[in-house]
Coordinates of C-alpha atoms and ligand atoms in Angstrom, one line a residue:
X1 CA 80.9 48.0 74.4
X2 CA 82.4 51.8 74.5
X3 CA 85.4 52.6 72.3
X4 CA 88.0 54.5 74.4
X5 CA 90.6 54.8 71.4
X6 CA 91.6 54.4 67.8
X7 CA 94.9 53.7 66.2
X8 CA 94.9 54.5 62.3
X9 CA 98.5 52.9 61.2
X10 CA 99.3 53.7 57.6
X11 CA 101.7 51.0 56.6
X12 CA 104.1 50.1 53.8
X13 CA 104.5 46.7 53.5
X14 CA 107.3 45.3 50.9
X15 CA 105.4 42.7 48.7
X16 CA 107.6 39.4 47.5
X17 CA 106.5 40.3 43.7
X18 CA 104.5 43.1 41.9
X19 CA 101.1 42.3 41.1
X20 CA 99.8 43.5 37.8
X21 CA 96.3 44.1 36.3
X22 CA 94.6 45.9 33.6
X23 CA 94.4 49.2 35.7
X24 CA 98.0 49.3 37.3
X25 CA 101.0 47.3 39.0
X26 CA 101.3 47.3 42.8
X27 CA 105.0 46.8 44.3
X28 CA 104.4 47.5 47.8
X29 CA 101.4 47.3 49.9
X30 CA 100.5 50.5 51.0
X31 CA 97.4 50.2 53.5
X32 CA 95.6 51.3 56.8
X33 CA 95.6 49.2 59.8
X34 CA 92.8 50.3 62.3
X35 CA 93.1 49.2 66.2
X36 CA 89.8 49.8 67.9
X37 CA 90.2 49.7 71.9
X38 CA 87.8 49.5 74.8
X39 CA 90.5 50.0 77.2
X40 CA 90.9 46.3 77.8
X41 CA 90.7 44.4 74.9
X42 CA 92.0 45.8 71.0
X43 CA 90.1 44.7 67.6
X44 CA 91.7 45.2 64.4
X45 CA 90.5 46.0 60.9
X46 CA 92.6 46.2 57.9
X47 CA 91.3 48.9 54.8
X48 CA 91.5 47.3 51.6
X49 CA 91.6 50.6 49.5
X50 CA 94.8 51.3 48.0
X51 CA 97.6 53.7 47.5
X52 CA 95.5 54.9 44.1
X53 CA 92.1 55.5 42.9
X54 CA 92.0 52.8 40.2
X55 CA 90.1 49.6 41.5
X56 CA 87.7 52.1 43.2
X57 CA 87.7 55.5 44.3
X58 CA 88.8 55.2 47.7
X59 CA 92.5 55.3 48.4
X60 CA 94.5 54.9 51.5
X61 CA 94.6 58.6 52.2
X62 CA 90.8 59.3 51.7
X63 CA 90.0 56.7 54.0
X64 CA 91.9 58.0 56.7
X65 CA 90.5 61.0 56.4
X66 CA 87.0 59.9 56.2
X67 CA 87.3 58.0 59.3
X68 CA 89.5 60.9 61.3
X69 CA 86.8 63.7 60.2
X70 CA 83.5 61.9 59.5
X71 CA 83.3 58.0 60.8
X72 CA 85.0 57.4 64.1
X73 CA 83.2 60.5 66.1
X74 CA 79.7 58.9 65.1
X75 CA 80.9 55.8 67.3
X76 CA 81.1 57.7 70.7
X77 CA 79.6 56.4 73.5
X78 CA 78.1 53.0 74.1
X79 CA 77.6 51.1 70.9
X80 CA 75.7 47.7 70.9
X81 CA 77.5 45.6 68.2
X82 CA 79.0 46.0 64.6
X83 CA 75.8 46.5 63.2
X84 CA 74.8 49.5 65.5
X85 CA 78.4 50.9 64.3
X86 CA 77.3 50.3 61.0
X87 CA 73.8 52.3 61.3
X88 CA 75.5 55.3 63.0
X89 CA 78.0 55.2 60.0
X90 CA 75.2 55.0 57.3
X91 CA 74.6 59.0 56.9
X92 CA 78.1 59.0 55.5
X93 CA 77.7 58.1 51.8
X94 CA 79.7 55.6 50.1
X95 CA 83.3 55.1 51.3
X96 CA 82.7 51.3 52.2
X97 CA 86.0 50.3 52.7
X98 CA 86.7 53.1 55.2
X99 CA 83.6 52.0 57.0
X100 CA 84.8 48.3 56.7
X101 CA 87.8 48.9 58.0
X102 CA 86.4 50.1 61.4
X103 CA 83.6 47.8 61.7
X104 CA 85.9 44.7 61.3
X105 CA 88.0 46.0 63.9
X106 CA 84.2 46.1 66.2
X107 CA 83.6 42.8 64.8
X108 CA 87.0 41.5 66.0
X109 CA 86.9 43.4 69.4
X110 CA 83.6 42.1 70.2
X111 CA 84.6 38.2 69.0
X112 CA 87.3 38.6 71.7
X113 CA 85.6 40.2 74.5
X114 CA 83.3 37.2 74.1
X115 CA 86.3 34.8 73.6
X116 CA 84.9 33.1 70.6
X117 CA 86.4 33.1 67.2
X118 CA 85.0 35.7 64.1
X119 CA 84.3 32.4 62.2
X120 CA 82.3 30.8 65.1
X121 CA 80.2 33.9 65.7
X122 CA 79.1 34.3 62.3
X123 CA 77.9 31.0 62.0
X124 CA 80.9 29.7 60.3
X125 CA 80.9 25.9 59.6
X126 CA 83.8 24.9 58.1
X127 CA 87.6 24.2 59.8
X128 CA 89.0 24.8 56.6
X129 CA 88.6 26.8 52.9
X130 CA 89.7 25.7 49.8
X131 CA 91.7 28.1 47.8
X132 CA 92.7 29.2 44.4
X133 CA 95.4 31.8 43.3
X134 CA 95.3 35.3 41.2
X135 CA 98.2 35.4 38.9
X136 CA 99.2 39.1 38.0
X137 CA 99.9 39.6 34.3
X138 CA 103.1 38.3 33.4
X139 CA 105.8 39.3 30.7
X140 CA 104.6 36.0 28.2
X141 CA 102.5 33.2 28.1
X142 CA 105.6 31.1 29.0
X143 CA 106.0 32.9 32.0
X144 CA 102.4 32.6 33.0
X145 CA 102.3 28.8 32.1
X146 CA 105.4 28.1 34.3
X147 CA 104.0 30.3 37.3
X148 CA 100.9 28.4 36.8
X149 CA 103.0 25.0 37.1
X150 CA 104.7 26.1 40.3
X151 CA 101.3 27.1 42.0
X152 CA 99.4 23.9 41.0
X153 CA 102.4 22.2 42.3
X154 CA 101.7 24.2 45.8
X155 CA 98.3 22.9 45.9
X156 CA 96.3 25.8 44.6
X157 CA 92.7 24.3 43.6
X158 CA 91.9 27.0 40.9
X159 CA 93.6 29.5 38.9
X160 CA 92.6 32.9 38.0
X161 CA 94.5 34.9 35.4
X162 CA 94.2 38.7 34.8
X163 CA 93.4 39.5 31.3
X164 CA 93.0 42.9 29.6
X165 CA 92.7 44.2 25.5
X166 CA 95.9 42.5 23.4
X167 CA 96.3 39.9 26.9
X168 CA 93.5 37.6 26.3
X169 CA 92.4 34.9 24.0
X170 CA 95.6 34.2 23.0
X171 CA 97.3 33.8 26.5
X172 CA 94.1 31.6 27.3
X173 CA 94.6 29.7 24.3
X174 CA 98.7 29.2 25.2
X175 CA 97.5 28.2 29.0
X176 CA 94.9 25.8 27.8
X177 CA 97.5 24.0 25.4
X178 CA 99.6 23.7 28.3
X179 CA 97.3 22.9 30.7
X180 CA 93.5 21.7 29.5
X181 CA 92.1 20.9 32.6
X182 CA 92.9 23.1 35.1
X183 CA 90.0 24.8 36.7
X184 CA 90.5 28.5 35.0
X185 CA 88.9 31.7 35.1
X186 CA 89.7 35.0 33.9
X187 CA 89.1 38.8 35.6
X188 CA 89.5 41.6 33.2
X189 CA 88.9 44.4 36.0
X190 CA 86.1 46.4 34.0
X191 CA 88.7 46.7 30.7
X192 CA 86.5 46.1 28.2
X193 CA 83.1 47.4 26.7
X194 CA 80.1 45.9 24.7
X195 CA 82.2 47.0 21.6
X196 CA 84.6 43.7 22.7
X197 CA 81.9 41.4 22.6
X198 CA 83.4 39.3 19.7
X199 CA 86.6 39.2 21.7
X200 CA 84.8 38.1 24.8
X201 CA 82.8 35.5 22.8
X202 CA 86.0 33.9 21.9
X203 CA 86.8 32.7 25.4
X204 CA 84.1 30.6 25.3
X205 CA 86.1 28.0 23.6
X206 CA 88.3 27.6 26.7
X207 CA 85.9 25.9 29.5
X208 CA 86.5 28.9 31.8
X209 CA 84.6 28.5 35.1
X210 CA 83.7 32.5 34.9
X211 CA 84.7 35.8 33.2
X212 CA 85.0 38.4 36.2
X213 CA 84.0 42.1 35.8
X214 CA 84.7 42.1 31.8
X215 CA 82.9 45.6 31.7
X216 CA 82.3 49.0 33.5
X217 CA 82.3 48.9 37.2
X218 CA 78.8 50.9 37.5
X219 CA 77.4 49.2 34.1
X220 CA 75.2 46.3 35.0
X221 CA 72.9 46.7 31.6
X222 CA 75.7 46.2 29.3
X223 CA 76.7 43.1 31.6
X224 CA 73.2 42.0 31.2
X225 CA 73.6 42.3 27.2
X226 CA 76.9 40.4 27.4
X227 CA 75.9 37.7 29.6
X228 CA 72.9 36.9 27.1
X229 CA 75.9 36.6 24.6
X230 CA 78.1 34.2 26.5
X231 CA 78.4 30.8 27.4
X232 CA 80.8 31.5 30.0
X233 CA 79.3 33.0 33.5
X234 CA 79.8 36.2 34.3
X235 CA 81.2 36.8 37.6
X236 CA 80.8 40.3 39.2
X237 CA 83.5 42.1 41.2
X238 CA 83.7 46.0 41.2
X239 CA 80.1 46.2 40.3
X240 CA 78.7 44.4 43.9
X241 CA 78.6 47.0 46.5
X242 CA 75.4 45.8 48.1
X243 CA 72.9 43.2 48.6
X244 CA 70.4 45.0 46.8
X245 CA 72.9 45.8 43.8
X246 CA 73.1 42.2 43.6
X247 CA 69.4 41.6 43.5
X248 CA 69.0 44.3 40.7
X249 CA 71.8 42.9 38.6
X250 CA 70.5 39.4 38.9
X251 CA 66.9 40.5 38.1
X252 CA 68.2 41.6 34.8
X253 CA 70.4 38.8 34.1
X254 CA 73.9 40.5 34.6
X255 CA 75.7 37.5 36.5
X256 CA 75.4 34.2 37.4
X257 CA 78.4 34.2 39.9
X258 CA 79.5 36.9 43.0
X259 CA 82.6 37.7 44.1
X260 CA 82.6 38.6 47.8
X261 CA 85.0 41.4 49.1
X262 CA 84.0 42.9 52.5
X263 CA 85.6 46.1 52.3
X264 CA 84.0 46.9 48.9
X265 CA 80.8 45.8 50.5
X266 CA 81.2 48.0 53.5
X267 CA 81.4 45.6 55.9
X268 CA 80.8 41.9 57.0
X269 CA 77.3 42.7 58.2
X270 CA 76.4 43.7 54.4
X271 CA 78.5 40.9 53.3
X272 CA 76.9 38.5 55.2
X273 CA 73.4 39.8 53.6
X274 CA 75.0 39.6 50.4
X275 CA 76.1 36.4 50.8
X276 CA 72.2 34.8 51.8
X277 CA 70.8 36.9 49.0
X278 CA 73.2 35.4 46.4
X279 CA 72.2 31.8 47.6
X280 CA 68.6 32.6 47.9
X281 CA 68.9 33.6 44.3
X282 CA 70.9 30.3 43.2
X283 CA 74.5 32.3 42.6
X284 CA 77.8 30.5 42.9
X285 CA 79.6 32.7 45.9
X286 CA 83.4 32.8 46.2
X287 CA 85.6 35.4 48.1
X288 CA 87.7 38.0 46.5
X289 CA 91.2 39.4 48.0
X290 CA 92.7 42.6 47.8
X291 CA 96.5 41.6 48.6
X292 CA 95.6 41.7 52.1
X293 CA 98.3 41.5 55.4
X294 CA 97.4 38.5 57.8
X295 CA 94.2 41.0 59.5
X296 CA 92.2 41.1 56.3
X297 CA 93.2 37.7 55.0
X298 CA 91.9 36.5 58.6
X299 CA 88.9 38.0 57.8
X300 CA 88.6 36.8 54.4
X301 CA 88.9 33.4 55.9
X302 CA 86.5 33.8 58.5
X303 CA 83.5 34.6 56.1
X304 CA 84.4 31.7 53.6
X305 CA 84.2 29.1 56.2
X306 CA 80.3 30.0 55.9
X307 CA 78.2 27.1 53.9
X308 CA 77.2 29.8 51.4
X309 CA 80.7 29.9 50.0
X310 CA 80.4 27.7 47.0
X311 CA 83.8 28.0 44.9
X312 CA 87.6 28.3 46.0
X313 CA 88.4 31.8 46.7
X314 CA 91.6 34.1 45.7
X315 CA 92.7 34.5 49.4
X316 CA 96.0 32.7 48.9
X317 CA 98.7 31.5 51.5
X318 CA 101.1 34.6 53.2
X319 CA 103.6 33.4 51.3
X320 CA 102.4 34.0 48.2
X321 CA 102.4 37.9 49.0
X322 CA 105.1 38.8 52.3
X323 CA 108.4 37.8 53.3
X324 CA 107.2 39.3 56.5
X325 CA 103.5 39.7 57.5
X326 CA 102.2 42.2 60.4
X327 CA 100.4 39.2 62.1
X328 CA 101.0 35.5 63.5
X329 CA 100.9 32.7 62.3
X330 CA 101.2 33.3 58.7
X331 CA 98.7 31.4 56.7
X332 CA 99.8 28.3 55.3
X333 CA 98.5 25.8 52.3
X334 CA 97.5 22.6 53.6
X335 CA 98.4 19.4 51.7
X336 CA 94.5 19.6 50.3
X337 CA 94.8 23.2 49.1
X338 CA 93.2 24.6 52.0
X339 CA 93.7 27.1 54.7
X340 CA 92.8 26.4 58.3
X341 CA 90.2 28.6 59.9
X342 CA 91.6 30.4 62.8
X343 CA 90.1 28.9 66.1
X344 CA 91.6 31.7 68.8
X345 CA 89.2 34.5 69.8
X346 CA 88.3 37.1 66.9
X347 CA 90.1 36.9 64.0
X348 CA 92.3 34.4 65.5
X349 CA 95.8 35.7 64.4
X350 CA 98.1 38.3 66.7
X351 CA 99.3 41.4 65.4
X352 CA 102.8 42.2 65.9
X353 CA 103.2 45.9 67.3
X354 CA 106.7 45.9 67.0
X355 CA 106.6 45.2 62.9
X356 CA 103.6 47.7 62.2
X357 CA 105.4 50.4 64.0
X358 CA 108.5 49.4 61.9
X359 CA 106.4 49.4 58.7
X360 CA 104.4 52.4 59.9
X361 CA 104.3 55.9 57.3
X362 CA 102.0 57.4 59.6
X363 CA 100.1 56.7 62.6
X364 CA 97.0 58.9 63.8
X365 CA 94.8 58.7 67.0
X366 CA 91.3 59.3 67.9
X367 CA 90.3 59.3 71.4
X368 CA 86.7 59.6 72.5
X369 CA 85.9 62.6 74.3
Ligands
LIG401 O1 90.1 42.0 41.0 O2 90.0 40.5 42.4 C1 91.0 41.5 42.3 C2 93.7 42.3 43.9 C3 93.8 43.5 43.6 C4 92.5 44.5 43.4 C5 91.7 43.8 42.6 C6 91.6 42.3 42.4 C7 92.8 41.6 43.0 C8 92.9 40.5 42.9 C9 94.0 39.7 43.9 O3 92.7 39.7 42.0 C10 93.4 38.9 44.9 C11 94.4 38.5 46.0 O4 95.2 37.7 45.9 O5 94.2 39.0 47.5
LIG402 MG1 88.3 40.9 40.7

């Protein structure tokens, strides 16, 4: 395929409720949408960087600059497949979310050109994927429990709650008193250090499926020390930026579970390698989320259709995030707590241009020379 033009849309999409984590609160979805065109078909990719550099160092604006100034120019001429695009971009250090956004658009474009679904193209076997939900920090344990009950009634198969110092052991105790048997996990987004080991060990009493990213984003060694102290499995999110880092983390005993986020890993190609490595090492695997629009959501659902995913992911139904999404149809929860894997070509959702333009705050165009 040969790229003729790439449109970068920066969007501001209102969210139904703000989402609070240990590193901040997101109330609107500020993100970049990439449309890659070969002159006949378009492919779409979502950049999961957010407005501020808090989950990772990338932001919507840095991704826009890196794409325009350093990545798209490397994709001039004939590009055999998304893997080749990824190799051409590898001279640019890091910036995985910017790379992943254009790589995804190329995966979507090649699947659409072939007339197959992306799930099919990458070897997915499931027709629906089990889903959990990630619930942000709430004003009180009573509010959290009420929110959890509502989500369980809707059919979500497991609940993840965000924790931070001062909103942790007591909150989990209150949740367990109200809901003793719910499949439950916690995510700290790097809010602790090894000095908090005693506090984190107290979480061992609550039968949690795992504790996600308790320590520093780049600190595998301390995670290994912590895992040696905990009964509860450690899952790594922020730390796992490649299949190779996953292998190193496993080699020193830093985790038992891996959260796959395609943007954090720099694209679908690296994510497929990471899933394969995790399964070879006997680790549990699930797909994380970044509060994506329908484009990123469709990508997450496509990768979760692979057999290597062993646990429900964070990619909830569209109605959990947005009143109006920019892609149709919305993802709806089935009665058995799953999302159906789209069967149409590519990502299998239709991006509604009118909505994209209505929510756009910036629009830049790259054209092949
Ligand atoms: O750590 O998994 C995370 C959202 C934004 C940034 C980081 C994280 C999250 C979530 C929500 O937990 C996942 C989702 O519902 O998409
Ligand atoms: Mg996380």
